[in-house]
CSV table of C-alpha atoms in Angstrom, one decimal:
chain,number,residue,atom,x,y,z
A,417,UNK,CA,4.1,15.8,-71.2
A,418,UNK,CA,3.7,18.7,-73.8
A,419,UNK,CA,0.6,19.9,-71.8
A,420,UNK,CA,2.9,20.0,-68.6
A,421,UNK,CA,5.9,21.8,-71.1
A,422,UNK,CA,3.2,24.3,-72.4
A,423,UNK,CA,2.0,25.5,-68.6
A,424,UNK,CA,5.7,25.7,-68.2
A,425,UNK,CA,6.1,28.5,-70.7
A,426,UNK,CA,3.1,30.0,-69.9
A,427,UNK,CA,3.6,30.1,-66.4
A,428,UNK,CA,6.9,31.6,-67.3
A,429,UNK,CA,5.9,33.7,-70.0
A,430,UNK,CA,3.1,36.1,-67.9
A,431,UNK,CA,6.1,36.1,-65.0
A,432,UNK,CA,8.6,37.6,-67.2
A,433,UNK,CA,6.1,40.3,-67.8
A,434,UNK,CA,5.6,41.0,-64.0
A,435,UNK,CA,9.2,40.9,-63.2
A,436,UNK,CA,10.6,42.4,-66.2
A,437,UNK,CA,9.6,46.4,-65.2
A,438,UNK,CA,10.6,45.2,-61.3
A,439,UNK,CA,14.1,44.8,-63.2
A,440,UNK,CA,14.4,47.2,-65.6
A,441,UNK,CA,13.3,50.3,-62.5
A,442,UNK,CA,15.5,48.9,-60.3
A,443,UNK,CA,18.5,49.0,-63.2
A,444,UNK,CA,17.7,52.3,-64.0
A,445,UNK,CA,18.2,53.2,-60.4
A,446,UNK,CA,21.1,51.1,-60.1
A,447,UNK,CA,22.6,52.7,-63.1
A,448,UNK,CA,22.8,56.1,-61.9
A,449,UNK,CA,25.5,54.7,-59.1
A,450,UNK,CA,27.5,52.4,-61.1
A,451,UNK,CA,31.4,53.4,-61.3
A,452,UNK,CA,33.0,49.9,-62.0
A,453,UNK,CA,36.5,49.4,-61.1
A,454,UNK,CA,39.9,50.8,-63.3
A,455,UNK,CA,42.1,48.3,-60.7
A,456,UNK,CA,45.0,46.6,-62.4
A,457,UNK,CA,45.5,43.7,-60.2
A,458,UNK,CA,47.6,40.3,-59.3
A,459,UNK,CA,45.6,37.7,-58.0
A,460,UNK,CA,45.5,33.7,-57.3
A,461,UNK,CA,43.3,31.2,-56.6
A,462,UNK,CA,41.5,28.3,-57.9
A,463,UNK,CA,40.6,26.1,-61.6
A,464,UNK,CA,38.4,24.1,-62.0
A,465,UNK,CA,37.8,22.1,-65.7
A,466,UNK,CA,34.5,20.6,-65.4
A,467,UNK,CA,34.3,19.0,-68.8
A,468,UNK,CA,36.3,16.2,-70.9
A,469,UNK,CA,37.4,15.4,-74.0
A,470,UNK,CA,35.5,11.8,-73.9
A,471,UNK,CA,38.5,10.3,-75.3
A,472,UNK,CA,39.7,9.1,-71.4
A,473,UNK,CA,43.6,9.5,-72.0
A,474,UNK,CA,44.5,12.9,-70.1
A,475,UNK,CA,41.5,14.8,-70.9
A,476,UNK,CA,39.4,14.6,-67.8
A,477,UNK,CA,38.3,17.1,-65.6
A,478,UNK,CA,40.9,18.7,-64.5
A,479,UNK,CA,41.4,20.7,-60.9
A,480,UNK,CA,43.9,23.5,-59.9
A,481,UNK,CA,44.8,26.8,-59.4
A,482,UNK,CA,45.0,30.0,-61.4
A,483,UNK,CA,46.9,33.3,-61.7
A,484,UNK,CA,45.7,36.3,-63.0
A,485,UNK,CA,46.7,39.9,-63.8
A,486,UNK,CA,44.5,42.1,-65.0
A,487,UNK,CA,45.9,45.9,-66.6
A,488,UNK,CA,43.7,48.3,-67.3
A,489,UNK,CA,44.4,50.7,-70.9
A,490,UNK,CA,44.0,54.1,-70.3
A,491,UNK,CA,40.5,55.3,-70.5
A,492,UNK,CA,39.0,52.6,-72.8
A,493,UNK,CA,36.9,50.1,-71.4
A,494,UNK,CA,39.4,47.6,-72.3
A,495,UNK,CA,42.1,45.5,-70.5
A,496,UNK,CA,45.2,43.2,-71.4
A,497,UNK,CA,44.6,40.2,-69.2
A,498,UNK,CA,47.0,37.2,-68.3
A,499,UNK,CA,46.2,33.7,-67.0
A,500,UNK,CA,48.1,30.8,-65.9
A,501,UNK,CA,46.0,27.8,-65.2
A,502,UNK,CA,47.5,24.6,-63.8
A,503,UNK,CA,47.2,21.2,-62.3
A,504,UNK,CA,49.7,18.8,-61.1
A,505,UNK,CA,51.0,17.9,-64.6
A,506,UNK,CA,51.5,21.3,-66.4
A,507,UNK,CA,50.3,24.6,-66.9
A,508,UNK,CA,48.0,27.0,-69.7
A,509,UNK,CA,48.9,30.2,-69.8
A,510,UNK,CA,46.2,32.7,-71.3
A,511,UNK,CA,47.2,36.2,-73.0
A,512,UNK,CA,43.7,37.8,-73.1
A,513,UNK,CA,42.3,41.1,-74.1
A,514,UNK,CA,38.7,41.9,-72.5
A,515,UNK,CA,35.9,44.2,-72.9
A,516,UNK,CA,35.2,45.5,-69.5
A,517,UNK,CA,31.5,47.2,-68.3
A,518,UNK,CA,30.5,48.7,-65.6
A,519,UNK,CA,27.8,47.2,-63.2
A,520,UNK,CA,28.1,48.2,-59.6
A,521,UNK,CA,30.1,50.7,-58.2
A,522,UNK,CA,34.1,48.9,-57.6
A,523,UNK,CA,32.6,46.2,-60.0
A,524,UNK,CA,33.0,45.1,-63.2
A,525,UNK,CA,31.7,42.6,-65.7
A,526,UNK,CA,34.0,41.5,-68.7
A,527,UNK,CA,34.2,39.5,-71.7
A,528,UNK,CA,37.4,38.2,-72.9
A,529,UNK,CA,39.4,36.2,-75.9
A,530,UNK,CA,42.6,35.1,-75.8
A,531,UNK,CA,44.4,32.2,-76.8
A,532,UNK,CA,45.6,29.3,-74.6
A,533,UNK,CA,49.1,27.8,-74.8
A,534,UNK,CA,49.8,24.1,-72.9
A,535,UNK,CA,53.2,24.0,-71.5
A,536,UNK,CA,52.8,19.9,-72.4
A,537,UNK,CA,50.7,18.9,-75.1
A,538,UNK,CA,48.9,16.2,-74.0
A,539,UNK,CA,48.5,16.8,-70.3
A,540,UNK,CA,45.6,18.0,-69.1
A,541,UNK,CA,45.0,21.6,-67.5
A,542,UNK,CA,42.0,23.1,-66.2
A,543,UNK,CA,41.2,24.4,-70.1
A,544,UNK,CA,42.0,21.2,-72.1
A,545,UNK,CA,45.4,19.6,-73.2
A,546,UNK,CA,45.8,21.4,-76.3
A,547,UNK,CA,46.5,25.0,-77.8
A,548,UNK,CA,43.1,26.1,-78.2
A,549,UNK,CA,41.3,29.6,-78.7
A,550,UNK,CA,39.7,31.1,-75.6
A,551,UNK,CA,36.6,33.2,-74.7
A,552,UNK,CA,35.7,34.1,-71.5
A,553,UNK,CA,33.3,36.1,-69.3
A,554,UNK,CA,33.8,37.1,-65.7
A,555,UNK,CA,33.2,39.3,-62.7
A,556,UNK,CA,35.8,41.1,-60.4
A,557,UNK,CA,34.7,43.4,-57.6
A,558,UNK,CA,37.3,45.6,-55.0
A,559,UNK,CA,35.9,44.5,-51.8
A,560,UNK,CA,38.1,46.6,-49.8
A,561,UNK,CA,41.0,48.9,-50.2
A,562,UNK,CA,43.4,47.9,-52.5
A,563,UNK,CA,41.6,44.0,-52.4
A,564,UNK,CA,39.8,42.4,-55.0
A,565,UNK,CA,37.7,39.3,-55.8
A,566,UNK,CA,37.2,37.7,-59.3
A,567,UNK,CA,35.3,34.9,-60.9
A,568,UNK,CA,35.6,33.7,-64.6
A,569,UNK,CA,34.2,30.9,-66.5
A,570,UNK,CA,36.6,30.2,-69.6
A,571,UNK,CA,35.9,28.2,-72.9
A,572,UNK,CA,38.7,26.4,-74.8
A,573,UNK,CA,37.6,26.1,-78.6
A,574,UNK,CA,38.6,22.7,-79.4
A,575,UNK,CA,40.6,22.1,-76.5
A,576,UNK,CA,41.2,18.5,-76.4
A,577,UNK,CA,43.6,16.1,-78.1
A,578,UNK,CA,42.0,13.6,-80.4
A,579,UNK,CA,38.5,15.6,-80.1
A,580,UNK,CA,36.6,18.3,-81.0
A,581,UNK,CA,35.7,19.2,-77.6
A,582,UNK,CA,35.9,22.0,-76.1
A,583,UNK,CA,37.2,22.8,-72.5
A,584,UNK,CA,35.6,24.6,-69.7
A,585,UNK,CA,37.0,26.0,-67.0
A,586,UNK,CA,35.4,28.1,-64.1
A,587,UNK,CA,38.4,30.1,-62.0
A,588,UNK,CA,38.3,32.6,-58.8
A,589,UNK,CA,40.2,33.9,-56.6
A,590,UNK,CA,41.6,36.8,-54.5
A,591,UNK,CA,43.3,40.0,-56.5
A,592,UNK,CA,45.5,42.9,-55.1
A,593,UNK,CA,45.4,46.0,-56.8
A,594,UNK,CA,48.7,47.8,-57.6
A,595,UNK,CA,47.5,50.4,-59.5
């Protein structure tokens, strides 16, 4: 077994440094292109929690849907972000502020923290079934005019009732920009 582990790492070891100048030409091509998107946006679609507090008393995997609005400040690269998350017993909603960059042209990538407040303590969301802190990473791309598309995977910091758990939630959906 650790001969098979340490073919493993040098198989992938002497790949990395065959792909690793593939990827870093074809960024520094890509980068000359890349515009990002300033959209500030509505959009819904779906949650999904895909982890537990272990405790089996309303912390199980939770699935939903999501809203979220996205408004762009100024000419920063940050944004004020909202986020309702719910299932069929109650709701999360997520104040967030994110760091936004530039990857594509119309497309961003973004990191975000916020904080997550359960309508119902106790009930489970797509984040957990408690107040919690929240951090967050996602993608959002205009795919045609005034249209956009979003995906986010969300972390509640100790999420869960009775457990120091935390809650993970993976969201996406359909946006339309309004400014």
């Amino acid at each position: 077994m650790k001969r098979l582990f340490k073919y493993i790492v040098i198989i992938y070891a002497l790949s990395s440094l065959i792909v690793a100048p593939l990827v870093l030409s074809a960024g520094q091509a890509f980068a000359e292109t890349k515009k990002g998107t300033d959209a500030s946006y509505i959009g819904a679609g779906v949650a999904a929690g895909v982890t537990s507090g272990g405790q089996g008393i309303n912390d199980d995997a939770t699935f939903g849907g999501n809203i979220t609005g996205r408004m762009k400040l100024g000419n920063t690269p940050f944004s004020a972000r909202g986020n309702v998350l719910w299932s069929d017993q109650t709701s999360a909603i997520i104040p967030e502020l994110s760091v936004d960059v530039p990857i594509a042209n119309r497309t961003n990538a973004y990191l975000t923290g916020g904080y997550s407040f359960v309508e119902k303590d106790g009930s489970p969301t797509p984040i957990g079934n408690r107040d919690s802190v929240v951090l967050g990473v996602g993608v959002e791309s205009e795919v045609a005019n005034n249209f956009l598309v979003y995906t986010n995977a969300k972390v509640g910091l100790g999420a869960y009732q009775n457990s120091d758990a935390s809650a993970v939630s993976i969201n996406g959906g359909i946006g339309y920009r309004f400014k």
